PDB file of C-alpha atoms and ligand atoms in Angstrom:
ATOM      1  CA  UNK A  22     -25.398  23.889   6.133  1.00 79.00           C
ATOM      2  CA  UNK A  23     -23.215  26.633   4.797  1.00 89.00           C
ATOM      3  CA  UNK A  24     -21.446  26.879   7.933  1.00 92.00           C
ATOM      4  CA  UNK A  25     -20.233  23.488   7.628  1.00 95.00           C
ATOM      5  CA  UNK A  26     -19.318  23.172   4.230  1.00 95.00           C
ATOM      6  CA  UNK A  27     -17.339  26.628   4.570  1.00 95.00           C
ATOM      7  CA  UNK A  28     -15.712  25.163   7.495  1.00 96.00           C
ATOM      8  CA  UNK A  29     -14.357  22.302   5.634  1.00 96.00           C
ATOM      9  CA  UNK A  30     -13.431  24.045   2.836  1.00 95.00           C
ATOM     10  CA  UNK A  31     -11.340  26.260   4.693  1.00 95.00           C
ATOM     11  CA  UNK A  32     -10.036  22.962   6.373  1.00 95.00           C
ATOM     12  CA  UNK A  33      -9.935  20.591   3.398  1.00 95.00           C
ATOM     13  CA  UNK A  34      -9.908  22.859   0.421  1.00 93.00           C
ATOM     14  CA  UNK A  35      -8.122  19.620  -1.564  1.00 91.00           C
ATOM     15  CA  UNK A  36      -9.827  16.865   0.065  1.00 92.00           C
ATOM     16  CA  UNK A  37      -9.312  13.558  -1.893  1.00 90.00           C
ATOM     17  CA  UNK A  38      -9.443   9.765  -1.181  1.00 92.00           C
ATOM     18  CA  UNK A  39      -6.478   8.528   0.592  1.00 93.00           C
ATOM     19  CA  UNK A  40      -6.303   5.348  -0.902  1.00 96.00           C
ATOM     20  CA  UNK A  41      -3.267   4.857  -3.540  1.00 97.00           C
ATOM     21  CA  UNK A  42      -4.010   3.709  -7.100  1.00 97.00           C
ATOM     22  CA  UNK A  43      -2.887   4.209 -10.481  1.00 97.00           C
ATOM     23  CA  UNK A  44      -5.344   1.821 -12.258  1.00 98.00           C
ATOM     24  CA  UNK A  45      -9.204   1.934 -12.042  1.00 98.00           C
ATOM     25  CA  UNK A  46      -9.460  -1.658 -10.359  1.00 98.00           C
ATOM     26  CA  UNK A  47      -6.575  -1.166  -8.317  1.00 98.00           C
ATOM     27  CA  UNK A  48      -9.056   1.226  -6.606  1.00 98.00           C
ATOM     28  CA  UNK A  49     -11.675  -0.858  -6.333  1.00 98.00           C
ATOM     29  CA  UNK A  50      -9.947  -3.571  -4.665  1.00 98.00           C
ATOM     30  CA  UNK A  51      -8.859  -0.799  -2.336  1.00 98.00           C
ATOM     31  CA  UNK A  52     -11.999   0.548  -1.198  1.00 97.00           C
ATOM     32  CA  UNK A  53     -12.737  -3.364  -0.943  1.00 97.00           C
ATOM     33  CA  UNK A  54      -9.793  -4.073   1.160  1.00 97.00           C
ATOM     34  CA  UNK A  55     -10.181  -1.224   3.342  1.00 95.00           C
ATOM     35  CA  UNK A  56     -13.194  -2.893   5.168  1.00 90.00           C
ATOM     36  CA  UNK A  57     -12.626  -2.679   8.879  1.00 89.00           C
ATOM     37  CA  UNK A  58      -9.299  -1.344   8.591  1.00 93.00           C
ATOM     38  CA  UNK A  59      -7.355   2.002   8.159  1.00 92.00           C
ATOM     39  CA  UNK A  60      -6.578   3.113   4.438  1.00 94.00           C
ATOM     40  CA  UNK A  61      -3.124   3.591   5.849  1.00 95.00           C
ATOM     41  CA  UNK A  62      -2.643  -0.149   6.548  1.00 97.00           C
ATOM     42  CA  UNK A  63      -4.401  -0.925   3.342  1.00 98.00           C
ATOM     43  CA  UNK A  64      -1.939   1.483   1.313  1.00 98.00           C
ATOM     44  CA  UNK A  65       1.273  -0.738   3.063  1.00 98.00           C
ATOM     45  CA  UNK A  66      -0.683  -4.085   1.940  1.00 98.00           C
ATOM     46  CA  UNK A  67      -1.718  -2.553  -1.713  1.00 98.00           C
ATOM     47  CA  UNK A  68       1.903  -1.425  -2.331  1.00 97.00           C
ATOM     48  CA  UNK A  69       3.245  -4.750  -2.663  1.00 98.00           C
ATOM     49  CA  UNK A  70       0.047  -6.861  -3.955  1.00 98.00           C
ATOM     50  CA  UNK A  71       0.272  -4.457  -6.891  1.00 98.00           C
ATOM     51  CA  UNK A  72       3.738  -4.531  -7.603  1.00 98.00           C
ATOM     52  CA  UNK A  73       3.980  -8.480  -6.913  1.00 98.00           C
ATOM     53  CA  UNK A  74       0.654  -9.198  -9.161  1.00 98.00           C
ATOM     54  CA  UNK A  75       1.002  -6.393 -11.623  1.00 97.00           C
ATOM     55  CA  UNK A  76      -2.122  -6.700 -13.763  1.00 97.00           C
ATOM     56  CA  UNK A  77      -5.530  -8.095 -13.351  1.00 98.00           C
ATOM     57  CA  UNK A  78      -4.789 -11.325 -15.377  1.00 98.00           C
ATOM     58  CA  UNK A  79      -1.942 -12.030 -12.235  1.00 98.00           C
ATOM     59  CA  UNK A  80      -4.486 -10.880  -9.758  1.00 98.00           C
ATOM     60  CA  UNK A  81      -6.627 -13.896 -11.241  1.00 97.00           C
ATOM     61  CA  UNK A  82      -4.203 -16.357 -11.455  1.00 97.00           C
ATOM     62  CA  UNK A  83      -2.664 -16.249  -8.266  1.00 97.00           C
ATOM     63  CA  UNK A  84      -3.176 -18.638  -5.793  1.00 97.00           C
ATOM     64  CA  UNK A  85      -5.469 -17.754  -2.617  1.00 97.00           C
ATOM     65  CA  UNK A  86      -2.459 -18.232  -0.378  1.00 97.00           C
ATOM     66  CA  UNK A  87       0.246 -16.312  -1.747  1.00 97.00           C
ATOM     67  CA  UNK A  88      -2.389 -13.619  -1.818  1.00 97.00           C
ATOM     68  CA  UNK A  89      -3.596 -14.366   1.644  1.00 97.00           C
ATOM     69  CA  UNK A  90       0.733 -13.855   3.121  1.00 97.00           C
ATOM     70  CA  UNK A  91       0.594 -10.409   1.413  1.00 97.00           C
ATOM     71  CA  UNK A  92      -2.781  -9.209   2.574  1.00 97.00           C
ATOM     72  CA  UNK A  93      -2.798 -10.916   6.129  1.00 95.00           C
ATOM     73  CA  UNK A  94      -2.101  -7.460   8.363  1.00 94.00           C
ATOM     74  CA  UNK A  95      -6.115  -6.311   6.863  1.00 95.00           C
ATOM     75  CA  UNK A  96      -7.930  -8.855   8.918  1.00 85.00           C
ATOM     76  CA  UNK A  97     -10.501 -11.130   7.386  1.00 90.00           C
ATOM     77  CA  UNK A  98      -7.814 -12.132   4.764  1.00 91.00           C
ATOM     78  CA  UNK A  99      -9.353 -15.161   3.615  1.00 92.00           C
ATOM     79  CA  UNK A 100     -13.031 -13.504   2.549  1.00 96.00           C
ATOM     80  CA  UNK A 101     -10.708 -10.493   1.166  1.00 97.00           C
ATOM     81  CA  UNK A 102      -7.914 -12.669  -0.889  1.00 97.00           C
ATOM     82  CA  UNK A 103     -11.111 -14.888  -2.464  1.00 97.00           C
ATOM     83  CA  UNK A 104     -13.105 -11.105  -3.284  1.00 98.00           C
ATOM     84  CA  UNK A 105      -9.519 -10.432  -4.821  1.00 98.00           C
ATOM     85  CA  UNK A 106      -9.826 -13.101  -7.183  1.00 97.00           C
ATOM     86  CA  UNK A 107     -12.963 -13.228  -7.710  1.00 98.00           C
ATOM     87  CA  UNK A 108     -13.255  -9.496  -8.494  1.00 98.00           C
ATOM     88  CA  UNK A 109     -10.375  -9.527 -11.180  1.00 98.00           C
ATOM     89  CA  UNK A 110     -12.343 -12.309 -12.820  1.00 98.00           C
ATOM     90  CA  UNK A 111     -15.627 -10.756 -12.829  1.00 98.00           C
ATOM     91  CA  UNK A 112     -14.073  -7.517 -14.695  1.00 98.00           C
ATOM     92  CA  UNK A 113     -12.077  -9.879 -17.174  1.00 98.00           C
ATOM     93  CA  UNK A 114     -14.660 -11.939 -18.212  1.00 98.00           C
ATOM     94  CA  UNK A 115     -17.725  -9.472 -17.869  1.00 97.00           C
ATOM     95  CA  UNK A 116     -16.151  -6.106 -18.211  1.00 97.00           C
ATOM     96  CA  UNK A 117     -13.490  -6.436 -20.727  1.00 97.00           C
ATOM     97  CA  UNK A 118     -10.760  -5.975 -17.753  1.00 97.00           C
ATOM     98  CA  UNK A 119     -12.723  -2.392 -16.623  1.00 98.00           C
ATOM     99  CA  UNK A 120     -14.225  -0.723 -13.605  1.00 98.00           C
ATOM    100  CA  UNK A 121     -17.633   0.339 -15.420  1.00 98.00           C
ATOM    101  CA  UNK A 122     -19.983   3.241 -14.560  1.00 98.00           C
ATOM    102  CA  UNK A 123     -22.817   0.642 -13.889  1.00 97.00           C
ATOM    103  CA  UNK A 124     -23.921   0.815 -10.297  1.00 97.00           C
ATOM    104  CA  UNK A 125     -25.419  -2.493 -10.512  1.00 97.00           C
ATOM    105  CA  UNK A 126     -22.263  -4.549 -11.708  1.00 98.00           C
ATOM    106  CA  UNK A 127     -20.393  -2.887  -9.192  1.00 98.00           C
ATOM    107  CA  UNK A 128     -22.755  -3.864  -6.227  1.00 97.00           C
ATOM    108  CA  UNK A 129     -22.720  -7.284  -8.158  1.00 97.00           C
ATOM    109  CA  UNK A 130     -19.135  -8.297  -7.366  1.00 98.00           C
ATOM    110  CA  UNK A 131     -17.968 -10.123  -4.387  1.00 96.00           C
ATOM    111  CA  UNK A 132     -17.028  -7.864  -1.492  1.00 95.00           C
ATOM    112  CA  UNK A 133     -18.451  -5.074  -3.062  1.00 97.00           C
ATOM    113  CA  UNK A 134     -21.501  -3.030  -1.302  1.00 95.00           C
ATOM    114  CA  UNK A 135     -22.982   0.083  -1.989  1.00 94.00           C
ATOM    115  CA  UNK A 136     -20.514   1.905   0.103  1.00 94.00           C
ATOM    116  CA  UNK A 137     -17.615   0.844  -1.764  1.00 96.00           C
ATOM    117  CA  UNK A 138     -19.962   1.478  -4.883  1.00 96.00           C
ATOM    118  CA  UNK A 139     -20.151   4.836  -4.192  1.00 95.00           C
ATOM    119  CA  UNK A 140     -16.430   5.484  -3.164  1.00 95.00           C
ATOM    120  CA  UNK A 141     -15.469   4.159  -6.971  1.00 97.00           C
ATOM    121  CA  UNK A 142     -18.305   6.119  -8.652  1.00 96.00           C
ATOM    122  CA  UNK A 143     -17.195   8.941  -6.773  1.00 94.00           C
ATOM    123  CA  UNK A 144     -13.374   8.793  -7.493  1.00 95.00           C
ATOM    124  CA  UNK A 145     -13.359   7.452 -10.801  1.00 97.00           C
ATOM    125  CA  UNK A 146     -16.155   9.057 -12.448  1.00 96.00           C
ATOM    126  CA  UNK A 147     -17.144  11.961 -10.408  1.00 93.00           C
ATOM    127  CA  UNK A 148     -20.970  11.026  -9.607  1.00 94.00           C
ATOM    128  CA  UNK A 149     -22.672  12.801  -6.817  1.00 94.00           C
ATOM    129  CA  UNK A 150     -22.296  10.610  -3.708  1.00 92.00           C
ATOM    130  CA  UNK A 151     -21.958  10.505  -0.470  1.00 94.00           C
ATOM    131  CA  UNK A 152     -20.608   7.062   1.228  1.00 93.00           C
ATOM    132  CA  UNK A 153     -21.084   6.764   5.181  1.00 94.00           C
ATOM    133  CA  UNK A 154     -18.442   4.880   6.350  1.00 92.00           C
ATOM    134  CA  UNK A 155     -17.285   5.070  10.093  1.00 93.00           C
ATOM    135  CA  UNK A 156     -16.333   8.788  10.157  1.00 95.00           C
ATOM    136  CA  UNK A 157     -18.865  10.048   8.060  1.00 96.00           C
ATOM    137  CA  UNK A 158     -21.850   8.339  10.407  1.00 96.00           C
ATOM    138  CA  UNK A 159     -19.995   9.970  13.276  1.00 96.00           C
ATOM    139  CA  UNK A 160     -19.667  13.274  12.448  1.00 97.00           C
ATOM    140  CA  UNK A 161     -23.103  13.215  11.252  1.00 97.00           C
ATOM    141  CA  UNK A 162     -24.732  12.097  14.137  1.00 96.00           C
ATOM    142  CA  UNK A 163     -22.317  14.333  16.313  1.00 96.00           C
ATOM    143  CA  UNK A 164     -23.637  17.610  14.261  1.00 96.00           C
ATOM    144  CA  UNK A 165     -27.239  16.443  14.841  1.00 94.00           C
ATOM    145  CA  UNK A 166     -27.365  15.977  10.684  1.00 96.00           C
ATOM    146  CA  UNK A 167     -28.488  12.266  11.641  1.00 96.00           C
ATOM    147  CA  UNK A 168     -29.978  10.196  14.455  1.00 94.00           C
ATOM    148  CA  UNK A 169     -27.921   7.877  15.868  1.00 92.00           C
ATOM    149  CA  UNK A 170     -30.264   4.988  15.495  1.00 94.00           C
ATOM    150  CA  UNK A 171     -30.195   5.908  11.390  1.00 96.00           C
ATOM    151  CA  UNK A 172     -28.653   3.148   9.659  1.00 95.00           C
ATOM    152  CA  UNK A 173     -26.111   3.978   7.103  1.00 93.00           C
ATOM    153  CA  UNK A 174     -28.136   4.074   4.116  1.00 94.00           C
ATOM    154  CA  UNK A 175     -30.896   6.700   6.292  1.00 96.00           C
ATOM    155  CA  UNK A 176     -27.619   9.217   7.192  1.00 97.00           C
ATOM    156  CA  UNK A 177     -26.993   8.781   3.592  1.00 96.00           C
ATOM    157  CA  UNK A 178     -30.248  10.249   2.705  1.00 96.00           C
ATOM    158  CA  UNK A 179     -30.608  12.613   5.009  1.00 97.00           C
ATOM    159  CA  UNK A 180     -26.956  14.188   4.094  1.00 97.00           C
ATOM    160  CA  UNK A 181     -28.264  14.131   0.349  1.00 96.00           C
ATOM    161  CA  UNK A 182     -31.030  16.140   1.581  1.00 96.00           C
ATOM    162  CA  UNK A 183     -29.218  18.756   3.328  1.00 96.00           C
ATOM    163  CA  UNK A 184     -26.414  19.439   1.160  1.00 95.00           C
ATOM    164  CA  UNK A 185     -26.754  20.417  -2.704  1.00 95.00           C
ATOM    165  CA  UNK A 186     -25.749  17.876  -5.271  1.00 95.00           C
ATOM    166  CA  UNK A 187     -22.599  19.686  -6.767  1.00 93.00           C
ATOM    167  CA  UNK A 188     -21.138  19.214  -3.369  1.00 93.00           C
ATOM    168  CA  UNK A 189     -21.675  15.742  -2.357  1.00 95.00           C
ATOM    169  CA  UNK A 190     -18.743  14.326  -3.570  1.00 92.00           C
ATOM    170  CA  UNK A 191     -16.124  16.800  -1.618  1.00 93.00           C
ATOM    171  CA  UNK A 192     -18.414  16.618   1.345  1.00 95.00           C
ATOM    172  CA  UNK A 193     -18.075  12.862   0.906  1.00 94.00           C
ATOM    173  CA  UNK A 194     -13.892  12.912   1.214  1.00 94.00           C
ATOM    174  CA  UNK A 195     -14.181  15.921   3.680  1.00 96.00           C
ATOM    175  CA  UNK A 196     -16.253  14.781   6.298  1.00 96.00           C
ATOM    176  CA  UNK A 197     -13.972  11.150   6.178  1.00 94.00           C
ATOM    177  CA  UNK A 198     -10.933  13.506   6.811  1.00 95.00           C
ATOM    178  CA  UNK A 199     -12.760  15.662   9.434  1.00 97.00           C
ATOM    179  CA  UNK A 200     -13.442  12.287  11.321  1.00 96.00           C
ATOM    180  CA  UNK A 201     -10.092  11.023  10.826  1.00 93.00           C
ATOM    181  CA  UNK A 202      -8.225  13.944  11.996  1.00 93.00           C
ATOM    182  CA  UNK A 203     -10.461  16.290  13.700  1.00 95.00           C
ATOM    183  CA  UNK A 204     -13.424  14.943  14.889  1.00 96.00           C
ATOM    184  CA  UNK A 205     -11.733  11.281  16.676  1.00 95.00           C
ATOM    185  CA  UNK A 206     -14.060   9.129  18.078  1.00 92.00           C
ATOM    186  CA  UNK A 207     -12.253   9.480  21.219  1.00 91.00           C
ATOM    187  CA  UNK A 208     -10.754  12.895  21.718  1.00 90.00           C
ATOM    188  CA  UNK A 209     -12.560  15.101  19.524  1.00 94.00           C
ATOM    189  CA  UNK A 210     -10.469  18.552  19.465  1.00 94.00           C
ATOM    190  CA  UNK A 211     -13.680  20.478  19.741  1.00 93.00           C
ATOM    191  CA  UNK A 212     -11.371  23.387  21.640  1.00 92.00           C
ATOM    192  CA  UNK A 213     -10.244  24.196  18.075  1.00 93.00           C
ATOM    193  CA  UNK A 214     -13.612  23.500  16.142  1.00 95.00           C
ATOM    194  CA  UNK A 215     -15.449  25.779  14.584  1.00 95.00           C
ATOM    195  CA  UNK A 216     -18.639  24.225  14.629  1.00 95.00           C
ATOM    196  CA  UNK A 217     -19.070  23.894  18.564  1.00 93.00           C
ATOM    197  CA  UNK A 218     -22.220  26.079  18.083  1.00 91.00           C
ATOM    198  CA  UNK A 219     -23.941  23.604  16.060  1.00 91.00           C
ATOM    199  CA  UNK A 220     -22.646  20.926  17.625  1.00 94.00           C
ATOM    200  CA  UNK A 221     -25.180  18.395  19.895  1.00 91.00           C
ATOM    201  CA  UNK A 222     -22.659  16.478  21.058  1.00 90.00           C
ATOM    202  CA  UNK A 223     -20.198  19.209  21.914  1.00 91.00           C
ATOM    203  CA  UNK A 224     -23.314  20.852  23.602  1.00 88.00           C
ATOM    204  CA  UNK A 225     -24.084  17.691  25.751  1.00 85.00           C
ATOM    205  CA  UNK A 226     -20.455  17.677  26.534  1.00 82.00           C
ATOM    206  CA  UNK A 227     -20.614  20.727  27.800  1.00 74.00           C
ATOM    207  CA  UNK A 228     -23.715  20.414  30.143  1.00 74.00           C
ATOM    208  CA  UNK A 229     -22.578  16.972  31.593  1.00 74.00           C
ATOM    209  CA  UNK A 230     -19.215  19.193  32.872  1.00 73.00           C
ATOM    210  CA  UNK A 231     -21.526  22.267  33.936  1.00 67.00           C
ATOM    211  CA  UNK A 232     -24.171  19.980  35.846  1.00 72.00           C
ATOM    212  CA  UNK A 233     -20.688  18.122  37.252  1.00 73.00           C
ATOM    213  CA  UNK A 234     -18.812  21.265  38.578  1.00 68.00           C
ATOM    214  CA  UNK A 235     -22.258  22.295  40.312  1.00 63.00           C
TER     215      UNK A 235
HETATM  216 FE1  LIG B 544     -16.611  17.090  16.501  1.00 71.46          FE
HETATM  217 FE2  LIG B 544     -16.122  18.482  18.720  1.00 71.46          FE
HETATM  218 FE3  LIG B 544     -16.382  19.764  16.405  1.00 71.46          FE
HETATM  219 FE4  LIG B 544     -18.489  18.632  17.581  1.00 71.46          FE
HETATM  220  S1  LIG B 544     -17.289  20.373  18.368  1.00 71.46           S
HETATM  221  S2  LIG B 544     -17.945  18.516  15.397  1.00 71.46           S
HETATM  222  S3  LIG B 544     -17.574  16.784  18.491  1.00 71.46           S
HETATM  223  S4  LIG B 544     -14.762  18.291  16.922  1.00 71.46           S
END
């Protein structure tokens, strides 16, 4: 495993979330938000939701449809706007208007699962974790570190497994970036990889264009 993680160190000595906040919930709703969409898209949509609605108490207040013409270009706006509301509510009333360190409360809240849970643990309070969202199950599966019938939650465990705890968190961010940038679903550039050695699906790859040009 050292192989990898001095790979993506050398790649990603700085990796960090992508997603733009300034205030803890503003970060939640984020990660929230981002749900089958591209943290890029999310960033345009967060920009003005958080400059029109400025604080949690206008995040409340505001009606489902004003929310819903700001947040439209995510997808799903109508499940997203109501987790929007309902979220800013949930922290005013039961969190005195703050993200907690509480696992539980987070996976509580509308919209919120345990990958999101782990993003905001992660980011705002630096607990070990490792959330597998598209890129992460990926790369995993194409470095043989998971099955590709593991559901999230298995690749989860098995990455926990193979990687020491002080580094979960970076690996977290770094394999997302890897996935993003690097290792595309379609396209991989595994001519400039470092890891073709290791790699299963780079190896298969290669043996479907031996067997081919036999
Ligand atoms: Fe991804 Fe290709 Fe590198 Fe394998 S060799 S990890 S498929 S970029």
């Amino acid at each position: 495993m050292n192989e990898i993680l001095n790979y993506f160190n050398q790649l990603y000595p700085s990796a960090h979330c992508e997603l733009l906040y300034t205030k803890d919930y503003e970060l939640l709703l984020a990660v929230m938000l981002s749900a089958q969409t591209t943290d890029k898209r999310v960033n345009q949509v967060t920009t003005i939701l958080f400059h029109t609605y400025p604080t949690l108490e206008d995040l409340r207040d505001a009606s489902i449809e004003d929310i819903i013409n700001i947040i439209r270009p995510l997808g799903t706006w109508s499940r997203k706007a109501q987790n929007i509301h309902d979220i800013a509510s949930a922290l005013l009333e039961q969190s005195h208007g703050v993200v907690p360190n509480d696992r539980t409360f987070l996976e509580g809240l509308n919209g919120v699962g345990h990958k999101t849970a782990n993003v905001v643990l992660n980011n705002l309070f630096g607990e070990p974790c490792i959330a597998v969202d598209t890129h992460v199950a990926r790369v995993s599966t194409r470095l043989g570190l998971a099955k590709q019938s593991d559901n999230v939650k298995q690749i989860e465990s098995k990455l926990m497994k193979k990687f020491p705890k002080d580094q979960w968190g970076r690996l977290h961010h770094q394999l997302v970036l890897f996935g993003r940038y690097h290792c595309k679903a379609s396209k991989p550039q595994c001519d400039s990889c470092q890891l073709q050695s290791m790699c299963c699906w780079y190896k298969k790859q290669y043996q479907k264009a031996k067997k081919a040009s036999c």
